[in-house]
Amino acid sequence: RAALAAKLGLGDAPQWHSQRDALADFAGWLSLVTGSLGKFGQDVALMAQAGTDIELSGGGGSSAMPHKQNPVKAEALVALARFNASQLSGIYQTLVHEQERSGAAWTLEWLLLPQMVVATAAALRLAAELAGQIESLGH
């Protein structure tokens, strides 16, 4: 490969078609980000459930208790973290390519990866909004 590239005046680079580890690493990073934000959301949801550790503004209303503010954004952070974690297993399936060029693996990769990016962006937005809604923490 190197000799042919030199004769043709081309650069020599390794095959990239089946080297999907960079995308898998990126997907893993997305899952780590949403996982951390999901932990924040879970902590807020648990504190709100106790009813004494945190006060939030702008939560979801309750049909049973009109005075209650449900931590909807916190719960959404947990759901987005779990969503990305489950999509990550699909991304790892895309690492298996037959004969260096799997159309099925590439298709699966691009079914999953954009959704993970959108979920991460949504989680970042929700976490920033949720942090701004904390009126008091601890008593």
Short mmCIF file of N, CA and C in Angstrom, two decimals:
data_model
loop_
_atom_site.label_atom_id
_atom_site.label_comp_id
_atom_site.label_asym_id
_atom_site.label_seq_id
_atom_site.Cartn_x
_atom_site.Cartn_y
_atom_site.Cartn_z
N ARG A 1 0.82 -1.18 0.00
CA ARG A 1 0.00 0.00 0.00
C ARG A 1 0.87 1.25 0.00
N ALA A 2 1.87 1.27 0.86
CA ALA A 2 2.76 2.43 0.94
C ALA A 2 3.53 2.64 -0.36
N ALA A 3 4.00 1.54 -0.96
CA ALA A 3 4.76 1.64 -2.21
C ALA A 3 3.88 2.15 -3.34
N LEU A 4 2.65 1.64 -3.44
CA LEU A 4 1.74 2.10 -4.48
C LEU A 4 1.41 3.57 -4.29
N ALA A 5 1.15 3.98 -3.05
CA ALA A 5 0.84 5.38 -2.78
C ALA A 5 2.02 6.27 -3.18
N ALA A 6 3.24 5.82 -2.88
CA ALA A 6 4.42 6.62 -3.23
C ALA A 6 4.56 6.74 -4.74
N LYS A 7 4.34 5.64 -5.49
CA LYS A 7 4.44 5.68 -6.96
C LYS A 7 3.40 6.60 -7.57
N LEU A 8 2.24 6.68 -6.96
CA LEU A 8 1.16 7.51 -7.48
C LEU A 8 1.21 8.94 -6.93
N GLY A 9 2.15 9.20 -6.03
CA GLY A 9 2.26 10.53 -5.45
C GLY A 9 1.13 10.84 -4.47
N LEU A 10 0.63 9.77 -3.82
CA LEU A 10 -0.46 9.93 -2.87
C LEU A 10 0.03 9.71 -1.45
N GLY A 11 -0.69 10.24 -0.52
CA GLY A 11 -0.39 9.97 0.87
C GLY A 11 -0.84 8.56 1.24
N ASP A 12 -0.16 7.97 2.18
CA ASP A 12 -0.52 6.63 2.64
C ASP A 12 -1.21 6.75 3.99
N ALA A 13 -2.41 6.24 4.05
CA ALA A 13 -3.18 6.27 5.30
C ALA A 13 -3.85 4.92 5.50
N PRO A 14 -4.03 4.52 6.74
CA PRO A 14 -4.70 3.25 6.97
C PRO A 14 -6.17 3.32 6.55
N GLN A 15 -6.74 2.15 6.30
CA GLN A 15 -8.15 2.07 5.94
C GLN A 15 -9.00 2.66 7.07
N TRP A 16 -10.01 3.41 6.74
CA TRP A 16 -10.89 3.99 7.74
C TRP A 16 -12.27 3.35 7.72
N HIS A 17 -12.59 2.62 6.65
CA HIS A 17 -13.94 2.09 6.48
C HIS A 17 -14.43 1.27 7.67
N SER A 18 -13.56 0.45 8.19
CA SER A 18 -14.00 -0.41 9.29
C SER A 18 -13.50 0.08 10.66
N GLN A 19 -12.83 1.19 10.68
CA GLN A 19 -12.32 1.73 11.94
C GLN A 19 -13.35 2.70 12.50
N ARG A 20 -14.30 2.16 13.21
CA ARG A 20 -15.41 2.95 13.72
C ARG A 20 -15.23 3.30 15.19
N ASP A 21 -14.05 3.02 15.73
CA ASP A 21 -13.84 3.24 17.15
C ASP A 21 -13.95 4.71 17.55
N ALA A 22 -13.60 5.63 16.67
CA ALA A 22 -13.73 7.05 17.02
C ALA A 22 -15.20 7.43 17.21
N LEU A 23 -16.08 6.90 16.36
CA LEU A 23 -17.50 7.18 16.53
C LEU A 23 -18.05 6.50 17.78
N ALA A 24 -17.57 5.30 18.04
CA ALA A 24 -18.01 4.61 19.27
C ALA A 24 -17.53 5.38 20.50
N ASP A 25 -16.31 5.91 20.45
CA ASP A 25 -15.80 6.72 21.56
C ASP A 25 -16.66 7.98 21.74
N PHE A 26 -17.03 8.61 20.63
CA PHE A 26 -17.87 9.81 20.69
C PHE A 26 -19.23 9.47 21.31
N ALA A 27 -19.82 8.36 20.87
CA ALA A 27 -21.10 7.94 21.43
C ALA A 27 -20.96 7.64 22.92
N GLY A 28 -19.84 7.04 23.31
CA GLY A 28 -19.59 6.79 24.73
C GLY A 28 -19.50 8.08 25.52
N TRP A 29 -18.86 9.07 24.94
CA TRP A 29 -18.76 10.37 25.60
C TRP A 29 -20.14 11.00 25.76
N LEU A 30 -20.96 10.90 24.71
CA LEU A 30 -22.33 11.42 24.80
C LEU A 30 -23.08 10.75 25.94
N SER A 31 -22.92 9.44 26.05
CA SER A 31 -23.59 8.69 27.11
C SER A 31 -23.06 9.10 28.49
N LEU A 32 -21.78 9.37 28.59
CA LEU A 32 -21.22 9.83 29.87
C LEU A 32 -21.76 11.20 30.26
N VAL A 33 -21.87 12.09 29.29
CA VAL A 33 -22.42 13.42 29.58
C VAL A 33 -23.85 13.30 30.07
N THR A 34 -24.68 12.57 29.33
CA THR A 34 -26.08 12.45 29.76
C THR A 34 -26.19 11.64 31.04
N GLY A 35 -25.27 10.72 31.26
CA GLY A 35 -25.28 9.97 32.52
C GLY A 35 -25.01 10.88 33.72
N SER A 36 -24.07 11.78 33.57
CA SER A 36 -23.78 12.73 34.65
C SER A 36 -24.96 13.67 34.89
N LEU A 37 -25.57 14.13 33.81
CA LEU A 37 -26.73 15.00 33.95
C LEU A 37 -27.93 14.23 34.50
N GLY A 38 -28.02 12.95 34.15
CA GLY A 38 -29.07 12.10 34.69
C GLY A 38 -28.93 11.92 36.19
N LYS A 39 -27.70 11.82 36.66
CA LYS A 39 -27.45 11.73 38.11
C LYS A 39 -27.92 12.99 38.80
N PHE A 40 -27.63 14.13 38.22
CA PHE A 40 -28.12 15.41 38.75
C PHE A 40 -29.65 15.39 38.79
N GLY A 41 -30.28 14.97 37.71
CA GLY A 41 -31.73 14.91 37.66
C GLY A 41 -32.30 13.95 38.69
N GLN A 42 -31.67 12.80 38.85
CA GLN A 42 -32.15 11.82 39.83
C GLN A 42 -32.05 12.36 41.25
N ASP A 43 -30.96 13.04 41.55
CA ASP A 43 -30.80 13.63 42.88
C ASP A 43 -31.88 14.68 43.15
N VAL A 44 -32.14 15.53 42.15
CA VAL A 44 -33.17 16.57 42.32
C VAL A 44 -34.54 15.91 42.49
N ALA A 45 -34.84 14.90 41.68
CA ALA A 45 -36.13 14.23 41.78
C ALA A 45 -36.32 13.58 43.15
N LEU A 46 -35.27 12.96 43.68
CA LEU A 46 -35.37 12.33 44.99
C LEU A 46 -35.53 13.36 46.10
N MET A 47 -34.82 14.47 45.98
CA MET A 47 -34.98 15.53 46.99
C MET A 47 -36.37 16.13 46.92
N ALA A 48 -36.89 16.30 45.72
CA ALA A 48 -38.24 16.85 45.56
C ALA A 48 -39.28 15.88 46.09
N GLN A 49 -39.02 14.59 45.93
CA GLN A 49 -39.94 13.58 46.43
C GLN A 49 -40.05 13.63 47.95
N ALA A 50 -38.91 13.87 48.60
CA ALA A 50 -38.92 13.99 50.05
C ALA A 50 -39.68 15.23 50.49
N GLY A 51 -39.69 16.24 49.64
CA GLY A 51 -40.47 17.43 49.92
C GLY A 51 -39.86 18.41 50.89
N THR A 52 -38.65 18.15 51.35
CA THR A 52 -38.06 19.05 52.34
C THR A 52 -36.67 19.55 51.94
N ASP A 53 -36.03 18.88 51.02
CA ASP A 53 -34.63 19.20 50.74
C ASP A 53 -34.42 20.22 49.64
N ILE A 54 -35.43 20.41 48.79
CA ILE A 54 -35.25 21.31 47.65
C ILE A 54 -36.57 21.97 47.31
N GLU A 55 -36.49 23.22 46.88
CA GLU A 55 -37.66 23.93 46.38
C GLU A 55 -37.35 24.35 44.96
N LEU A 56 -38.26 23.99 44.04
CA LEU A 56 -38.10 24.30 42.63
C LEU A 56 -39.22 25.23 42.17
N SER A 57 -38.91 26.09 41.25
CA SER A 57 -39.95 26.88 40.60
C SER A 57 -40.23 26.27 39.24
N GLY A 58 -41.42 26.43 38.76
CA GLY A 58 -41.74 26.05 37.39
C GLY A 58 -41.79 24.58 37.09
N GLY A 59 -42.06 23.74 38.05
CA GLY A 59 -42.20 22.32 37.77
C GLY A 59 -43.55 22.02 37.16
N GLY A 60 -43.79 20.76 36.90
CA GLY A 60 -45.08 20.34 36.36
C GLY A 60 -46.13 20.32 37.45
N GLY A 61 -47.35 20.63 37.10
CA GLY A 61 -48.44 20.62 38.06
C GLY A 61 -48.89 19.21 38.40
N SER A 62 -49.62 19.09 39.48
CA SER A 62 -50.14 17.81 39.93
C SER A 62 -51.66 17.87 39.96
N SER A 63 -52.32 16.88 39.37
CA SER A 63 -53.78 16.86 39.39
C SER A 63 -54.32 16.49 40.77
N ALA A 64 -53.53 15.74 41.53
CA ALA A 64 -53.98 15.30 42.86
C ALA A 64 -53.67 16.33 43.95
N MET A 65 -52.55 17.03 43.78
CA MET A 65 -52.13 18.01 44.79
C MET A 65 -51.76 19.32 44.10
N PRO A 66 -52.68 20.26 44.00
CA PRO A 66 -52.44 21.49 43.25
C PRO A 66 -51.23 22.30 43.71
N HIS A 67 -50.85 22.16 44.97
CA HIS A 67 -49.72 22.92 45.50
C HIS A 67 -48.37 22.31 45.11
N LYS A 68 -48.38 21.08 44.62
CA LYS A 68 -47.14 20.36 44.35
C LYS A 68 -46.55 20.74 42.99
N GLN A 69 -45.23 20.83 42.95
CA GLN A 69 -44.49 21.07 41.71
C GLN A 69 -43.71 19.80 41.38
N ASN A 70 -44.12 19.07 40.35
CA ASN A 70 -43.41 17.86 39.95
C ASN A 70 -42.11 18.21 39.23
N PRO A 71 -41.03 17.49 39.52
CA PRO A 71 -39.72 17.78 38.91
C PRO A 71 -39.61 17.17 37.50
N VAL A 72 -40.40 17.68 36.58
CA VAL A 72 -40.48 17.11 35.24
C VAL A 72 -39.13 17.15 34.53
N LYS A 73 -38.42 18.26 34.63
CA LYS A 73 -37.13 18.37 33.95
C LYS A 73 -36.11 17.40 34.55
N ALA A 74 -36.16 17.22 35.85
CA ALA A 74 -35.26 16.26 36.50
C ALA A 74 -35.55 14.85 36.01
N GLU A 75 -36.82 14.52 35.90
CA GLU A 75 -37.20 13.19 35.42
C GLU A 75 -36.80 13.00 33.96
N ALA A 76 -36.92 14.06 33.17
CA ALA A 76 -36.51 13.98 31.76
C ALA A 76 -35.01 13.74 31.65
N LEU A 77 -34.22 14.34 32.54
CA LEU A 77 -32.77 14.11 32.53
C LEU A 77 -32.45 12.64 32.78
N VAL A 78 -33.18 12.02 33.69
CA VAL A 78 -32.98 10.60 33.98
C VAL A 78 -33.33 9.77 32.74
N ALA A 79 -34.45 10.09 32.12
CA ALA A 79 -34.89 9.35 30.93
C ALA A 79 -33.89 9.50 29.79
N LEU A 80 -33.36 10.70 29.58
CA LEU A 80 -32.39 10.92 28.50
C LEU A 80 -31.08 10.17 28.77
N ALA A 81 -30.67 10.12 30.02
CA ALA A 81 -29.47 9.36 30.37
C ALA A 81 -29.67 7.87 30.08
N ARG A 82 -30.81 7.36 30.45
CA ARG A 82 -31.10 5.94 30.20
C ARG A 82 -31.25 5.67 28.71
N PHE A 83 -31.82 6.60 27.99
CA PHE A 83 -31.96 6.46 26.54
C PHE A 83 -30.59 6.33 25.88
N ASN A 84 -29.69 7.27 26.19
CA ASN A 84 -28.36 7.22 25.57
C ASN A 84 -27.59 5.97 25.99
N ALA A 85 -27.73 5.57 27.23
CA ALA A 85 -27.04 4.35 27.67
C ALA A 85 -27.52 3.14 26.87
N SER A 86 -28.80 3.08 26.59
CA SER A 86 -29.31 1.94 25.82
C SER A 86 -28.91 2.04 24.35
N GLN A 87 -28.82 3.24 23.80
CA GLN A 87 -28.39 3.40 22.41
C GLN A 87 -26.91 3.04 22.24
N LEU A 88 -26.15 3.21 23.29
CA LEU A 88 -24.72 2.91 23.22
C LEU A 88 -24.47 1.44 22.89
N SER A 89 -25.29 0.57 23.41
CA SER A 89 -25.10 -0.85 23.08
C SER A 89 -25.31 -1.09 21.59
N GLY A 90 -26.23 -0.36 20.98
CA GLY A 90 -26.42 -0.46 19.53
C GLY A 90 -25.22 0.06 18.76
N ILE A 91 -24.64 1.15 19.24
CA ILE A 91 -23.43 1.68 18.59
C ILE A 91 -22.31 0.65 18.62
N TYR A 92 -22.17 -0.05 19.74
CA TYR A 92 -21.13 -1.08 19.81
C TYR A 92 -21.39 -2.21 18.84
N GLN A 93 -22.64 -2.45 18.50
CA GLN A 93 -22.95 -3.46 17.49
C GLN A 93 -22.44 -3.04 16.11
N THR A 94 -22.32 -1.74 15.88
CA THR A 94 -21.87 -1.27 14.57
C THR A 94 -20.37 -1.45 14.36
N LEU A 95 -19.65 -1.85 15.39
CA LEU A 95 -18.22 -2.08 15.23
C LEU A 95 -17.92 -3.35 14.43
N VAL A 96 -18.91 -4.21 14.27
CA VAL A 96 -18.73 -5.47 13.55
C VAL A 96 -19.06 -5.24 12.08
N HIS A 97 -18.03 -5.22 11.25
CA HIS A 97 -18.18 -5.03 9.81
C HIS A 97 -17.71 -6.29 9.09
N GLU A 98 -18.52 -6.79 8.19
CA GLU A 98 -18.06 -7.90 7.36
C GLU A 98 -17.36 -7.33 6.13
N GLN A 99 -16.26 -7.90 5.80
CA GLN A 99 -15.47 -7.51 4.62
C GLN A 99 -15.21 -6.00 4.55
N GLU A 100 -14.98 -5.41 5.67
CA GLU A 100 -14.55 -4.01 5.81
C GLU A 100 -15.58 -2.96 5.46
N ARG A 101 -16.75 -3.32 4.91
CA ARG A 101 -17.71 -2.31 4.47
C ARG A 101 -19.13 -2.79 4.69
N SER A 102 -19.62 -2.68 5.86
CA SER A 102 -20.97 -3.16 6.14
C SER A 102 -21.97 -2.03 6.01
N GLY A 103 -22.81 -2.12 4.99
CA GLY A 103 -23.88 -1.14 4.84
C GLY A 103 -24.86 -1.22 6.00
N ALA A 104 -25.09 -2.43 6.51
CA ALA A 104 -26.01 -2.58 7.65
C ALA A 104 -25.45 -1.90 8.89
N ALA A 105 -24.15 -2.08 9.16
CA ALA A 105 -23.54 -1.45 10.34
C ALA A 105 -23.55 0.07 10.21
N TRP A 106 -23.23 0.57 9.02
CA TRP A 106 -23.24 2.02 8.83
C TRP A 106 -24.65 2.59 8.97
N THR A 107 -25.63 1.87 8.45
CA THR A 107 -27.02 2.33 8.58
C THR A 107 -27.43 2.38 10.04
N LEU A 108 -27.10 1.34 10.78
CA LEU A 108 -27.44 1.32 12.21
C LEU A 108 -26.74 2.45 12.94
N GLU A 109 -25.48 2.67 12.61
CA GLU A 109 -24.72 3.75 13.23
C GLU A 109 -25.43 5.10 13.06
N TRP A 110 -25.93 5.35 11.85
CA TRP A 110 -26.54 6.64 11.58
C TRP A 110 -28.02 6.70 11.93
N LEU A 111 -28.59 5.57 12.32
CA LEU A 111 -29.90 5.60 12.97
C LEU A 111 -29.77 6.01 14.43
N LEU A 112 -28.68 5.60 15.06
CA LEU A 112 -28.50 5.80 16.50
C LEU A 112 -27.78 7.09 16.86
N LEU A 113 -26.69 7.38 16.18
CA LEU A 113 -25.83 8.49 16.59
C LEU A 113 -26.54 9.86 16.58
N PRO A 114 -27.30 10.20 15.55
CA PRO A 114 -27.99 11.51 15.61
C PRO A 114 -28.96 11.62 16.78
N GLN A 115 -29.63 10.54 17.11
CA GLN A 115 -30.55 10.57 18.25
C GLN A 115 -29.79 10.81 19.55
N MET A 116 -28.61 10.23 19.65
CA MET A 116 -27.80 10.42 20.86
C MET A 116 -27.33 11.86 20.98
N VAL A 117 -26.97 12.47 19.86
CA VAL A 117 -26.54 13.87 19.87
C VAL A 117 -27.71 14.77 20.30
N VAL A 118 -28.88 14.53 19.74
CA VAL A 118 -30.06 15.33 20.09
C VAL A 118 -30.42 15.15 21.56
N ALA A 119 -30.36 13.91 22.05
CA ALA A 119 -30.66 13.65 23.45
C ALA A 119 -29.68 14.37 24.37
N THR A 120 -28.41 14.39 23.99
CA THR A 120 -27.40 15.07 24.80
C THR A 120 -27.64 16.59 24.80
N ALA A 121 -27.96 17.14 23.65
CA ALA A 121 -28.25 18.58 23.57
C ALA A 121 -29.46 18.92 24.43
N ALA A 122 -30.49 18.09 24.37
CA ALA A 122 -31.68 18.33 25.18
C ALA A 122 -31.36 18.25 26.66
N ALA A 123 -30.53 17.28 27.04
CA ALA A 123 -30.15 17.13 28.44
C ALA A 123 -29.36 18.34 28.93
N LEU A 124 -28.45 18.85 28.12
CA LEU A 124 -27.68 20.04 28.51
C LEU A 124 -28.61 21.23 28.72
N ARG A 125 -29.56 21.41 27.82
CA ARG A 125 -30.51 22.52 27.95
C ARG A 125 -31.37 22.36 29.20
N LEU A 126 -31.90 21.16 29.40
CA LEU A 126 -32.77 20.92 30.57
C LEU A 126 -32.01 21.08 31.88
N ALA A 127 -30.77 20.62 31.92
CA ALA A 127 -29.98 20.73 33.16
C ALA A 127 -29.72 22.20 33.50
N ALA A 128 -29.43 23.00 32.49
CA ALA A 128 -29.21 24.43 32.74
C ALA A 128 -30.50 25.08 33.24
N GLU A 129 -31.63 24.73 32.63
CA GLU A 129 -32.91 25.29 33.07
C GLU A 129 -33.26 24.82 34.48
N LEU A 130 -33.04 23.54 34.76
CA LEU A 130 -33.35 22.99 36.08
C LEU A 130 -32.49 23.65 37.16
N ALA A 131 -31.21 23.83 36.89
CA ALA A 131 -30.34 24.48 37.87
C ALA A 131 -30.84 25.89 38.19
N GLY A 132 -31.38 26.58 37.18
CA GLY A 132 -31.93 27.92 37.39
C GLY A 132 -33.25 27.93 38.14
N GLN A 133 -33.90 26.77 38.25
CA GLN A 133 -35.18 26.70 38.95
C GLN A 133 -35.04 26.33 40.42
N ILE A 134 -33.83 26.07 40.87
CA ILE A 134 -33.63 25.72 42.28
C ILE A 134 -33.71 27.00 43.10
N GLU A 135 -34.75 27.09 43.92
CA GLU A 135 -34.94 28.27 44.76
C GLU A 135 -34.27 28.12 46.11
N SER A 136 -34.28 26.91 46.65
CA SER A 136 -33.55 26.67 47.90
C SER A 136 -33.15 25.21 47.92
N LEU A 137 -32.03 24.97 48.59
CA LEU A 137 -31.47 23.63 48.64
C LEU A 137 -31.04 23.35 50.07
N GLY A 138 -31.68 22.36 50.69
CA GLY A 138 -31.37 22.01 52.09
C GLY A 138 -31.99 23.01 53.05
N HIS A 139 -32.17 22.55 54.24
CA HIS A 139 -32.75 23.42 55.28
C HIS A 139 -31.98 23.27 56.56
#
